[in-house]
Coordinates of C-alpha atoms in Angstrom, one line a residue:
M414 CA 51.1 7.6 -1.2
E415 CA 49.6 8.0 2.8
S416 CA 47.0 8.0 0.7
E417 CA 46.4 5.6 -1.3
S418 CA 46.9 3.2 1.0
I419 CA 44.4 4.6 3.4
L420 CA 41.9 4.6 1.1
K421 CA 43.2 1.1 0.1
E422 CA 42.4 -0.1 3.9
L423 CA 39.6 1.0 4.0
N424 CA 37.8 -0.4 0.6
E425 CA 38.8 -3.2 2.9
L426 CA 36.7 -2.3 5.2
L427 CA 33.9 -0.7 4.8
P428 CA 31.0 -1.2 2.1
T429 CA 31.0 0.5 -0.9
S430 CA 28.3 2.9 -0.2
I431 CA 29.6 4.4 2.9
L432 CA 33.0 5.3 0.9
Q433 CA 32.2 8.4 -0.2
E434 CA 30.3 10.0 3.1
V435 CA 33.5 9.7 5.8
A436 CA 34.1 12.3 7.4
C437 CA 36.7 10.7 10.0
F438 CA 37.5 7.4 11.4
C439 CA 39.8 4.5 13.5
F440 CA 40.6 1.2 13.6
Y441 CA 39.3 -0.5 16.8
D442 CA 41.2 -1.7 19.8
D443 CA 40.8 -4.7 20.7
H444 CA 41.3 -5.1 23.7
P445 CA 41.6 -8.1 25.9
K446 CA 38.5 -7.7 28.1
D447 CA 36.1 -6.9 24.7
S448 CA 34.6 -9.8 23.0
R449 CA 32.8 -7.2 20.4
K450 CA 33.7 -8.1 17.2
I451 CA 34.4 -4.3 15.5
D452 CA 37.0 -3.4 12.8
I453 CA 36.8 0.5 11.8
V454 CA 33.8 2.8 13.6
V455 CA 33.0 5.4 10.9
C456 CA 31.5 9.4 11.4
T457 CA 29.6 10.0 8.2
K458 CA 29.7 13.7 6.7
R459 CA 25.9 14.0 8.2
G460 CA 26.4 12.9 12.0
E461 CA 26.0 9.0 11.8
V462 CA 28.6 7.1 14.8
M463 CA 29.2 3.3 12.8
E464 CA 30.9 0.6 13.6
F465 CA 32.1 -2.3 10.9
H466 CA 33.2 -5.5 11.2
Q467 CA 33.8 -7.7 8.2
R468 CA 32.4 -4.5 6.1
E469 CA 29.6 -4.9 7.5
L470 CA 27.9 -2.7 9.6
V471 CA 26.8 -3.9 13.6
S472 CA 25.4 -0.7 15.4
S473 CA 25.3 2.9 14.4
L474 CA 23.6 6.6 16.4
L475 CA 22.4 9.4 14.7
L476 CA 23.6 13.2 16.3
E477 CA 21.3 14.9 15.1
N478 CA 21.7 19.2 14.9
T479 CA 26.0 18.1 14.6
S480 CA 28.4 18.8 11.3
D481 CA 31.6 19.0 10.5
I482 CA 32.8 16.3 12.5
I483 CA 36.7 16.3 13.1
D484 CA 37.4 14.1 15.5
I485 CA 36.6 10.1 17.3
I486 CA 39.4 9.1 19.2
I487 CA 38.3 5.5 21.3
L488 CA 38.9 5.6 25.3
R489 CA 37.5 3.2 27.9
N490 CA 37.5 3.6 32.1
E491 CA 39.1 1.2 34.6
S492 CA 36.6 -1.0 33.9
C493 CA 37.3 -1.5 30.1
D494 CA 34.0 0.0 29.5
L495 CA 33.8 1.7 26.2
F496 CA 33.5 5.1 24.4
Y497 CA 33.7 6.9 21.3
F498 CA 35.2 10.7 21.8
V499 CA 33.9 13.1 19.1
H500 CA 35.3 16.7 18.4
T501 CA 33.4 18.3 16.2
N502 CA 34.3 22.4 16.1
S503 CA 32.0 23.3 18.5
Q504 CA 31.3 20.6 20.9
I505 CA 32.3 17.1 22.3
I506 CA 30.6 14.0 22.3
V507 CA 31.4 11.3 24.7
L508 CA 29.3 8.4 23.0
S509 CA 28.5 5.3 26.1
V510 CA 28.7 1.8 24.3
K511 CA 27.4 -1.3 26.4
E512 CA 24.8 -2.6 24.4
E513 CA 23.9 -0.2 22.4
M514 CA 24.9 2.9 21.5
S515 CA 24.0 6.3 23.6
I516 CA 25.2 10.2 24.4
H517 CA 27.0 10.1 27.8
I518 CA 27.9 13.3 28.1
L519 CA 27.9 16.7 25.3
I520 CA 29.4 19.5 26.2
S521 CA 29.2 22.6 23.8
N522 CA 30.9 25.7 22.9
V523 CA 34.4 24.0 23.4
E524 CA 37.1 26.2 22.6
R525 CA 39.7 24.0 23.2
Y526 CA 40.5 20.8 25.5
E527 CA 43.5 17.7 26.2
F528 CA 43.7 15.2 28.4
L529 CA 45.5 15.1 31.2
D530 CA 46.8 12.0 34.2
I531 CA 46.6 13.6 36.3
D532 CA 46.6 11.4 39.2
F533 CA 49.9 9.2 37.5
S534 CA 47.2 6.8 37.6
G535 CA 47.3 5.7 34.1
L536 CA 43.7 6.9 33.0
P537 CA 43.1 10.0 31.4
C538 CA 40.9 12.7 33.0
L539 CA 39.5 15.3 30.5
K540 CA 39.6 19.3 30.9
V541 CA 37.6 21.4 28.8
I542 CA 38.1 25.2 28.1
R543 CA 35.0 26.4 27.0
K544 CA 34.4 29.9 25.3
E545 CA 33.6 33.3 27.1
D546 CA 34.5 30.4 30.6
A547 CA 38.5 30.6 31.9
V548 CA 37.3 28.8 34.6
P549 CA 38.3 24.3 33.2
F550 CA 36.0 21.6 33.6
I551 CA 38.4 18.8 34.4
Y552 CA 36.6 15.0 33.7
D553 CA 37.4 11.9 35.5
C554 CA 37.7 8.4 33.7
N555 CA 34.0 8.0 33.2
F556 CA 33.5 10.9 32.6
K557 CA 32.0 12.6 35.4
L558 CA 32.5 16.4 36.7
L559 CA 35.8 16.2 39.1
G560 CA 36.1 19.0 41.7
P561 CA 39.4 19.2 43.4
V562 CA 41.6 16.6 42.9
K563 CA 44.5 15.3 45.0
V564 CA 47.0 14.3 44.0
P565 CA 48.0 10.6 45.9
K566 CA 52.1 10.3 46.4
L567 CA 53.1 6.4 44.7
E568 CA 55.7 4.5 45.8
F569 CA 57.9 4.6 42.9
E570 CA 59.4 1.8 44.0
T571 CA 57.8 -0.8 43.5
F572 CA 54.8 0.9 40.7
P573 CA 56.4 -1.1 37.9
I574 CA 56.9 -4.1 38.8
M575 CA 53.2 -4.0 40.4
S576 CA 51.8 -3.3 36.9
Q577 CA 53.7 -5.8 35.6
L578 CA 52.6 -8.6 37.9
A579 CA 49.0 -6.9 37.3
R580 CA 49.0 -7.0 33.0
K581 CA 50.4 -10.8 33.6
L582 CA 47.8 -12.2 35.5
T583 CA 45.3 -10.4 33.5
E584 CA 46.9 -11.7 30.2
A585 CA 46.5 -15.2 32.5
K586 CA 43.0 -15.1 33.0
Y587 CA 42.1 -14.3 29.2
N588 CA 44.6 -17.2 28.0
V589 CA 41.8 -19.2 30.8
K590 CA 38.8 -17.9 29.3
Q591 CA 40.1 -18.5 25.7
N592 CA 41.4 -21.9 26.3
Q593 CA 37.9 -23.3 28.4
A594 CA 36.0 -21.7 25.2
T595 CA 37.7 -23.6 22.6
L596 CA 37.2 -26.8 25.0
D597 CA 33.3 -26.1 24.8
E598 CA 32.5 -25.3 21.4
Y599 CA 35.3 -29.1 20.3
I600 CA 32.1 -30.7 23.4
K601 CA 29.7 -29.0 21.2
I602 CA 30.9 -30.1 17.5
K603 CA 32.0 -33.9 18.9
Q604 CA 27.8 -34.0 20.5
T605 CA 26.4 -32.8 17.5
A606 CA 28.9 -35.2 15.2
A607 CA 27.6 -38.2 17.5
Y608 CA 24.3 -37.1 16.7
C609 CA 24.6 -37.5 13.1
L610 CA 26.2 -40.3 12.5
Y611 CA 23.2 -42.2 14.7
E612 CA 20.4 -40.7 12.9
R613 CA 22.4 -42.1 9.4
N614 CA 22.6 -45.8 11.3
S615 CA 19.0 -45.3 12.8
P616 CA 16.2 -44.0 10.4
N617 CA 12.6 -44.2 11.1
T618 CA 11.5 -46.2 8.7
D619 CA 7.9 -45.5 9.8
E620 CA 7.5 -42.5 8.3
S621 CA 8.7 -43.7 4.9
F622 CA 6.5 -45.8 3.8
F623 CA 3.0 -45.4 2.4
S624 CA 0.0 -47.4 2.1
L625 CA -4.0 -46.6 0.1
A626 CA -6.9 -47.2 1.5
S627 CA -8.9 -48.8 -1.3
T628 CA -6.3 -48.1 -4.4
S629 CA -8.2 -49.3 -7.7
I630 CA -5.5 -49.0 -11.4
S631 CA -8.6 -48.0 -13.8
K632 CA -7.8 -49.0 -17.9
V633 CA -9.1 -45.2 -18.9
L634 CA -8.1 -43.0 -15.8
S635 CA -8.3 -39.9 -18.7
I636 CA -5.1 -38.3 -17.7
R637 CA -1.9 -37.5 -20.2
T638 CA 1.4 -37.4 -18.0
Q639 CA 4.4 -37.6 -19.6
K640 CA 7.9 -39.4 -19.3
P641 CA 9.7 -37.6 -15.8
L642 CA 12.0 -35.7 -15.7
V643 CA 14.9 -36.2 -13.9
K644 CA 17.6 -33.0 -12.7
G645 CA 19.8 -32.0 -10.3
C646 CA 19.0 -27.9 -8.5
N647 CA 19.8 -26.4 -5.7
K648 CA 21.6 -29.5 -4.5
K649 CA 18.8 -31.2 -4.8
I650 CA 17.6 -34.0 -7.3
T651 CA 14.0 -33.3 -8.7
V652 CA 11.2 -34.9 -10.5
I653 CA 8.8 -33.1 -12.7
V654 CA 6.1 -34.6 -14.8
N655 CA 3.5 -32.6 -17.1
I656 CA 0.3 -33.4 -15.8
K657 CA -3.2 -33.1 -17.4
N658 CA -6.2 -33.4 -16.2
E659 CA -8.9 -35.0 -19.1
N660 CA -11.9 -35.9 -16.9
N661 CA -15.0 -34.3 -16.7
V662 CA -14.6 -33.5 -12.8
P663 CA -11.5 -32.9 -10.7
I664 CA -8.3 -35.0 -9.6
E665 CA -7.1 -34.4 -5.8
N666 CA -4.4 -35.4 -3.6
I667 CA -2.4 -35.7 -5.9
H668 CA 1.3 -37.5 -5.2
I669 CA 4.3 -38.8 -6.2
L670 CA 4.9 -42.5 -4.5
F671 CA 8.3 -43.8 -5.0
H672 CA 9.1 -47.2 -3.9
G673 CA 13.0 -48.1 -3.6
I674 CA 14.5 -51.6 -4.7
D675 CA 17.2 -51.3 -2.9
N676 CA 16.4 -49.1 -0.6
K677 CA 13.0 -48.7 1.3
T678 CA 13.0 -45.3 2.9
I679 CA 13.3 -42.8 0.5
T680 CA 12.9 -39.2 1.9
Y681 CA 11.5 -36.7 -0.3
T682 CA 8.4 -34.0 -1.0
T683 CA 5.2 -33.5 -3.2
K684 CA 4.3 -30.2 -4.9
V685 CA 2.0 -29.2 -7.8
Y686 CA 2.6 -26.2 -9.9
E687 CA 0.4 -24.5 -12.7
E688 CA 1.6 -21.8 -15.0
S689 CA 0.5 -17.9 -14.8
S690 CA 1.0 -14.8 -16.1
T691 CA 3.8 -13.5 -14.6
I692 CA 5.7 -16.9 -13.3
W693 CA 4.6 -20.7 -11.3
K694 CA 2.1 -20.8 -8.9
E695 CA 2.2 -23.3 -6.5
V696 CA -1.3 -24.6 -5.4
T697 CA -3.2 -26.9 -3.7
N698 CA -3.0 -31.1 -4.5
T699 CA -6.4 -30.6 -6.6
I700 CA -6.3 -30.4 -10.5
K701 CA -8.9 -29.2 -12.5
S702 CA -10.6 -30.8 -15.5
N703 CA -8.7 -30.0 -18.7
Q704 CA -6.1 -28.1 -16.3
E705 CA -2.5 -28.5 -17.3
C706 CA 0.2 -28.6 -14.2
F707 CA 3.5 -30.0 -13.2
V708 CA 4.1 -31.8 -10.4
V709 CA 7.6 -31.9 -9.0
A710 CA 9.6 -34.5 -6.4
V711 CA 12.1 -32.4 -4.5
L712 CA 14.1 -35.2 -3.2
D713 CA 18.0 -34.5 -1.1
M714 CA 20.9 -35.5 -2.4
R715 CA 21.9 -37.3 0.7
E716 CA 20.1 -40.3 -0.6
L717 CA 22.3 -41.2 -3.3
K718 CA 25.7 -39.9 -1.3
Y719 CA 25.0 -42.8 1.3
S720 CA 24.0 -45.5 -1.0
V721 CA 26.4 -48.1 -0.8
S722 CA 25.9 -48.9 -4.9
S723 CA 26.3 -45.2 -5.9
K724 CA 22.9 -45.8 -7.5
I725 CA 19.6 -45.1 -6.1
E726 CA 16.8 -47.3 -8.4
F727 CA 13.0 -46.2 -7.9
E728 CA 9.3 -47.2 -8.5
A729 CA 7.0 -44.3 -9.2
V730 CA 3.1 -43.9 -9.3
L731 CA 0.9 -41.2 -9.2
S732 CA -1.6 -41.3 -6.9
F733 CA -4.6 -38.8 -6.7
E734 CA -8.6 -39.5 -6.0
K735 CA -11.5 -38.7 -7.6
L736 CA -14.4 -39.2 -6.4
G737 CA -14.1 -40.2 -3.5
S738 CA -12.1 -42.9 -5.1
S739 CA -8.7 -43.2 -5.0
Y740 CA -6.0 -44.4 -8.0
V741 CA -2.7 -45.0 -9.0
L742 CA -1.4 -44.2 -12.4
P743 CA 2.3 -45.9 -12.6
L744 CA 5.2 -44.0 -14.5
E745 CA 8.5 -45.1 -15.2
N746 CA 11.1 -46.5 -13.5
V747 CA 13.7 -44.1 -12.2
S748 CA 17.1 -44.7 -11.8
I749 CA 20.3 -41.8 -10.6
S750 CA 23.9 -42.8 -10.3
V751 CA 26.7 -40.9 -9.1
M752 CA 28.1 -40.6 -13.1
E753 CA 25.4 -39.2 -14.2
T754 CA 25.1 -36.6 -11.8
M755 CA 28.6 -36.2 -13.0
E756 CA 27.4 -34.6 -16.6
E757 CA 27.0 -31.8 -17.3
G758 CA 23.8 -31.9 -18.0
F759 CA 22.0 -33.2 -15.6
E760 CA 22.6 -29.4 -13.1
L761 CA 19.0 -28.0 -13.9
L762 CA 20.6 -24.8 -14.3
M763 CA 23.2 -25.7 -16.6
S764 CA 21.3 -27.7 -19.5
N765 CA 19.3 -26.7 -22.9
E766 CA 15.7 -26.9 -20.5
D767 CA 13.5 -24.6 -20.9
S768 CA 13.5 -21.5 -19.3
K769 CA 10.8 -21.7 -17.5
L770 CA 10.9 -25.3 -16.5
K771 CA 15.0 -24.2 -14.9
V772 CA 12.4 -21.8 -12.7
L773 CA 10.1 -24.7 -11.8
G774 CA 12.9 -26.5 -10.1
L775 CA 14.3 -23.6 -8.7
M776 CA 11.0 -22.6 -6.5
A777 CA 10.4 -26.2 -5.8
T778 CA 13.6 -26.8 -4.2
S779 CA 13.7 -22.8 -2.4
E780 CA 11.9 -21.4 0.4
K781 CA 10.4 -18.1 -1.0
M782 CA 10.5 -14.9 0.9
E783 CA 8.5 -11.3 0.1
L784 CA 10.7 -8.3 0.0
I785 CA 10.5 -4.5 -0.6
F786 CA 13.4 -3.1 -1.9
R787 CA 13.5 1.1 -1.8
H788 CA 16.0 2.9 -3.7
V789 CA 16.5 5.9 -0.6
D790 CA 19.2 7.3 -3.1
M791 CA 18.0 11.3 -4.1
E792 CA 20.8 11.4 -6.8
D793 CA 19.5 8.7 -9.2
P794 CA 16.2 8.3 -8.2
G795 CA 15.2 6.4 -12.1
V796 CA 16.7 3.4 -11.4
N797 CA 16.7 -0.1 -12.7
I798 CA 17.0 -2.3 -9.9
L799 CA 16.9 -5.3 -12.3
E800 CA 20.4 -4.1 -14.3
I801 CA 22.2 -3.0 -11.0
L802 CA 21.9 -6.3 -9.8
C803 CA 22.9 -7.8 -12.4
K804 CA 25.9 -5.3 -12.9
N805 CA 27.8 -5.8 -9.5
L806 CA 26.2 -9.2 -8.7
N807 CA 26.7 -11.5 -10.8
M808 CA 23.0 -12.0 -12.2
E809 CA 22.0 -13.3 -15.1
A810 CA 18.2 -12.4 -16.3
L811 CA 17.0 -15.8 -18.7
D812 CA 15.3 -15.8 -21.4
N813 CA 11.6 -14.9 -22.3
M814 CA 11.8 -14.2 -18.4
D815 CA 12.2 -10.9 -17.9
N816 CA 11.0 -10.4 -14.7
V817 CA 13.9 -13.3 -13.2
L818 CA 17.1 -13.2 -12.0
V819 CA 18.8 -16.0 -10.9
H820 CA 22.7 -16.8 -9.8
K821 CA 24.8 -19.8 -11.8
K822 CA 27.4 -18.5 -12.2
S823 CA 29.5 -20.4 -9.9
P824 CA 28.4 -23.3 -8.4
T825 CA 30.3 -22.9 -5.1
H826 CA 28.7 -19.6 -4.4
I827 CA 27.1 -19.0 -1.8
L828 CA 23.7 -17.4 -4.1
H829 CA 24.4 -19.9 -6.8
G830 CA 20.7 -21.3 -6.6
L831 CA 19.4 -18.2 -5.5
T832 CA 16.5 -16.9 -7.8
L833 CA 14.7 -13.3 -7.6
V834 CA 11.0 -12.3 -8.9
L835 CA 10.2 -8.8 -9.9
M836 CA 6.4 -8.9 -8.7
E837 CA 5.9 -5.4 -8.8
D838 CA 7.4 -1.1 -8.8
N839 CA 5.4 1.2 -8.3
K840 CA 7.5 3.2 -10.1
M841 CA 8.4 6.0 -6.7
G842 CA 11.6 3.5 -6.1
S843 CA 9.9 0.8 -4.3
F844 CA 10.1 -3.0 -5.6
K845 CA 7.9 -5.9 -5.0
I846 CA 10.3 -8.7 -4.8
D847 CA 10.3 -12.5 -4.2
V848 CA 13.3 -14.6 -2.7
Y849 CA 13.1 -18.0 -3.3
S850 CA 16.7 -19.9 -1.0
R851 CA 18.2 -22.3 -0.5
S852 CA 17.6 -20.9 3.4
T853 CA 16.9 -17.9 5.2
A854 CA 20.9 -17.8 5.6
Q855 CA 22.0 -16.7 1.9
V856 CA 19.2 -14.6 2.0
L857 CA 20.5 -13.2 4.7
A858 CA 24.6 -13.5 2.8
F859 CA 22.5 -12.0 -0.6
I860 CA 21.4 -8.2 1.4
L861 CA 25.2 -8.6 2.5
Y862 CA 26.4 -8.4 -0.7
M863 CA 24.0 -5.9 -2.4
Y864 CA 24.9 -3.4 0.6
D865 CA 28.8 -4.1 0.3
R866 CA 28.7 -4.1 -3.5
I867 CA 25.9 -1.4 -4.8
P868 CA 27.3 1.6 -4.9
H869 CA 23.4 2.9 -4.6
R870 CA 21.3 3.6 -1.1
I871 CA 19.0 0.4 -0.7
M872 CA 16.9 -0.6 2.0
V873 CA 15.2 -4.0 2.3
T874 CA 13.0 -4.9 4.6
L875 CA 10.0 -7.4 5.2
P876 CA 6.1 -5.9 3.5
D877 CA 5.0 -6.7 7.3
H878 CA 7.7 -3.9 8.7
I879 CA 5.9 -0.1 9.2
V880 CA 8.9 2.4 7.5
S881 CA 8.4 5.9 8.3
A882 CA 10.7 8.5 7.2
K883 CA 12.6 11.2 9.7
T884 CA 13.1 13.6 6.9
S885 CA 10.2 14.8 4.4
D886 CA 12.2 14.2 0.7
L887 CA 12.6 10.5 2.0
A888 CA 8.7 10.8 3.3
R889 CA 7.3 9.4 -0.4
F890 CA 8.3 5.4 1.8
N891 CA 6.0 6.2 4.3
S892 CA 4.2 2.8 5.3
N893 CA -0.2 3.4 6.0
T894 CA -1.0 2.6 9.8
E895 CA -4.3 2.2 9.1
M896 CA -5.9 1.4 13.1
S897 CA -7.5 -1.8 13.6
I898 CA -10.4 -3.0 15.8
D899 CA -9.8 -6.2 18.5
S900 CA -13.1 -7.4 18.6
K901 CA -12.2 -10.9 19.6
N902 CA -13.1 -10.0 23.6
Y903 CA -16.1 -7.7 22.3
A904 CA -17.7 -10.5 20.4
S905 CA -18.0 -12.9 23.9
S906 CA -19.1 -11.0 25.4
L907 CA -21.7 -10.7 22.8
L908 CA -22.3 -14.9 23.9
N909 CA -22.8 -13.7 27.0
I910 CA -25.5 -11.2 26.3
S911 CA -26.9 -13.3 24.0
K912 CA -26.7 -16.9 26.7
Q913 CA -28.8 -14.4 29.3
V914 CA -31.2 -13.1 27.2
L915 CA -32.4 -17.1 27.0
E916 CA -32.2 -17.9 30.0
Y917 CA -34.6 -14.8 30.8
F918 CA -36.7 -16.1 28.5
D919 CA -37.1 -19.9 29.3
E920 CA -38.3 -18.1 32.9
C921 CA -40.6 -15.9 31.3
M922 CA -41.8 -18.9 29.9
I923 CA -41.8 -21.0 32.8
K924 CA -44.2 -17.8 34.9
M925 CA -46.7 -18.1 31.7
N926 CA -46.8 -21.2 31.6
N927 CA -48.0 -21.4 34.9
S928 CA -50.5 -18.2 34.6
T929 CA -54.3 -18.4 35.1
E930 CA -55.4 -15.9 33.7
P931 CA -56.5 -15.9 30.1
E932 CA -54.4 -13.1 28.3
I933 CA -51.9 -14.8 29.3
K934 CA -52.4 -18.0 28.0
A935 CA -53.8 -16.8 24.8
Q936 CA -50.1 -15.5 24.1
I937 CA -48.0 -18.3 24.4
G938 CA -46.5 -19.9 21.6
K939 CA -47.0 -16.4 19.6
Q940 CA -45.1 -14.1 22.2
I941 CA -42.9 -13.3 25.2
H942 CA -44.4 -11.5 28.4
F943 CA -40.9 -9.7 29.7
L944 CA -42.3 -8.5 32.4
S945 CA -44.6 -12.1 33.4
V946 CA -42.0 -13.0 35.9
G947 CA -42.0 -9.3 37.8
L948 CA -40.5 -5.9 37.5
P949 CA -37.9 -6.2 40.2
E950 CA -36.9 -9.2 38.2
F951 CA -36.7 -8.0 35.4
L952 CA -34.3 -4.6 36.3
K953 CA -32.2 -6.6 37.6
F954 CA -32.3 -8.4 33.9
R955 CA -31.2 -5.1 31.9
N956 CA -28.7 -4.5 34.7
K957 CA -26.8 -7.2 33.9
V958 CA -26.9 -6.5 30.1
L959 CA -26.1 -3.7 30.0
E960 CA -23.1 -4.4 32.8
E961 CA -21.7 -7.3 30.4
S962 CA -22.2 -4.4 27.3
S963 CA -19.9 -1.6 29.1
N964 CA -17.2 -4.1 30.0
G965 CA -17.5 -5.4 25.7
V966 CA -17.5 -2.6 24.4
Q967 CA -14.5 -0.9 26.9
T968 CA -12.1 -3.8 25.7
I969 CA -12.4 -2.9 22.4
K970 CA -8.7 -1.9 21.4
M971 CA -7.2 0.4 18.4
E972 CA -4.5 -1.1 17.7
K973 CA -1.5 0.2 15.2
F974 CA 2.3 -2.4 14.6
S975 CA 4.2 -1.0 17.0
E976 CA 7.7 -1.3 15.9
D977 CA 8.0 1.6 13.8
M978 CA 11.2 2.4 12.0
S979 CA 14.1 4.7 10.4
V980 CA 14.8 4.8 6.2
E981 CA 18.2 7.1 7.7
S982 CA 18.2 4.7 10.3
L983 CA 18.6 0.8 8.5
D984 CA 21.3 0.4 6.2
L985 CA 20.2 -2.3 4.2

């Protein structure tokens, strides 16, 4: 019964991928003077000490050449400095925890140990007896080796009351510090609220109007459009227009322009997409001849939320340039009310629209981030990353799009609207996935949920990260670190050499023009006589060129990416 309760407690404090590797653990002491947020400290079977808070990894340290860990204990000295006491079959390892964990002392060949209070100070001293050594080693509360210990005589009549007064003083200081922090946070929130209220009541109207230099509406624009599709997506409003350019020339600088009837200021952005073989591709605001594209305008939902009439109406036109002239093509007027947003079909993900249009709306209202997923679990090398995400994180695949996953079950969930696009699978446990999210915080939440819920060791990094394995079985994940040459400073040296050569040529031509010798006069306009200024000047010029060339060569540096990460040290 006790083991079941412990297992239930560990399930609440640790992610699923770590439970099977736990060798021992201890709960954090939550000392009043310690501001660190830690719930539990665990030691894994492969000798890694890990700190967790709310099922999230805070920090970790791999103890090399360590196995059979028996116990881990939290200790503090008189300054409240934190130490982790790790005991194995024959070793004692004391870790110092400050900004990061590090090995403080390591004692080998340990027969037995015990904690003593030699001077009756309430601080433990470590007594260690090593194998084949009868003399014990005694360490103080800072784990420094002691010499002969003298026990001071204490006044037992006054000691209890002094201890109580010191404890009361510590509690009072802690309460004052916490109250001051609460007051500072309240002042900050109040200032933020006042600034938001000011921005709402004082909009910047100068950036909201548009102007066209030479605008004309042609009867025959040779552009085919459809009725704008107005839907809600990712807490924003999308206006999607399908456009086909039937001209013989491309049209450029394409935008959807809105002019509000009631509210003159409307905040929006315009994006242009073309359909590719795998997924939508955002292009520049140019459509080639006989090309079909989708133009998406994204409006902030606050435009409707802060409207007095709970309704926004605006006239929409398509603005573009053709052969240097500007044109506008009127579109149908758009009207959106609060009642329409409450309908089930207004949300793009819940509507009956085509799956490609759903992905288009999600991409237009999201930020793109490229990630590399590496599956480092050797027991099950052949996994389908998309099936794992669907099974454990409630992601769903869209119709006719096997490489796209969307989280759309719960509108109130933080992952709602998150879109994953599998771009590349190298069949070696590494997957390149594009993540479309409302913010980077949503991507971080997705990584934490994946680390917490998926029963596989999957490491997530950015494409720029250089990964190197600590063990040979993970060598397939090593990144290619090709050396690159920085030639910027050398280019500056070449410019200086060119300048010196031109100046020397000018001096030579001046001397040739002033010369009275017929042979030199005959060379003018055909060639330059290098020694026309004299041998000493030529030698000075040569030395300057050689010196500048040497300086340029010395500036060339072989550079490589400096960040070296370990597959085993990154648990996300």
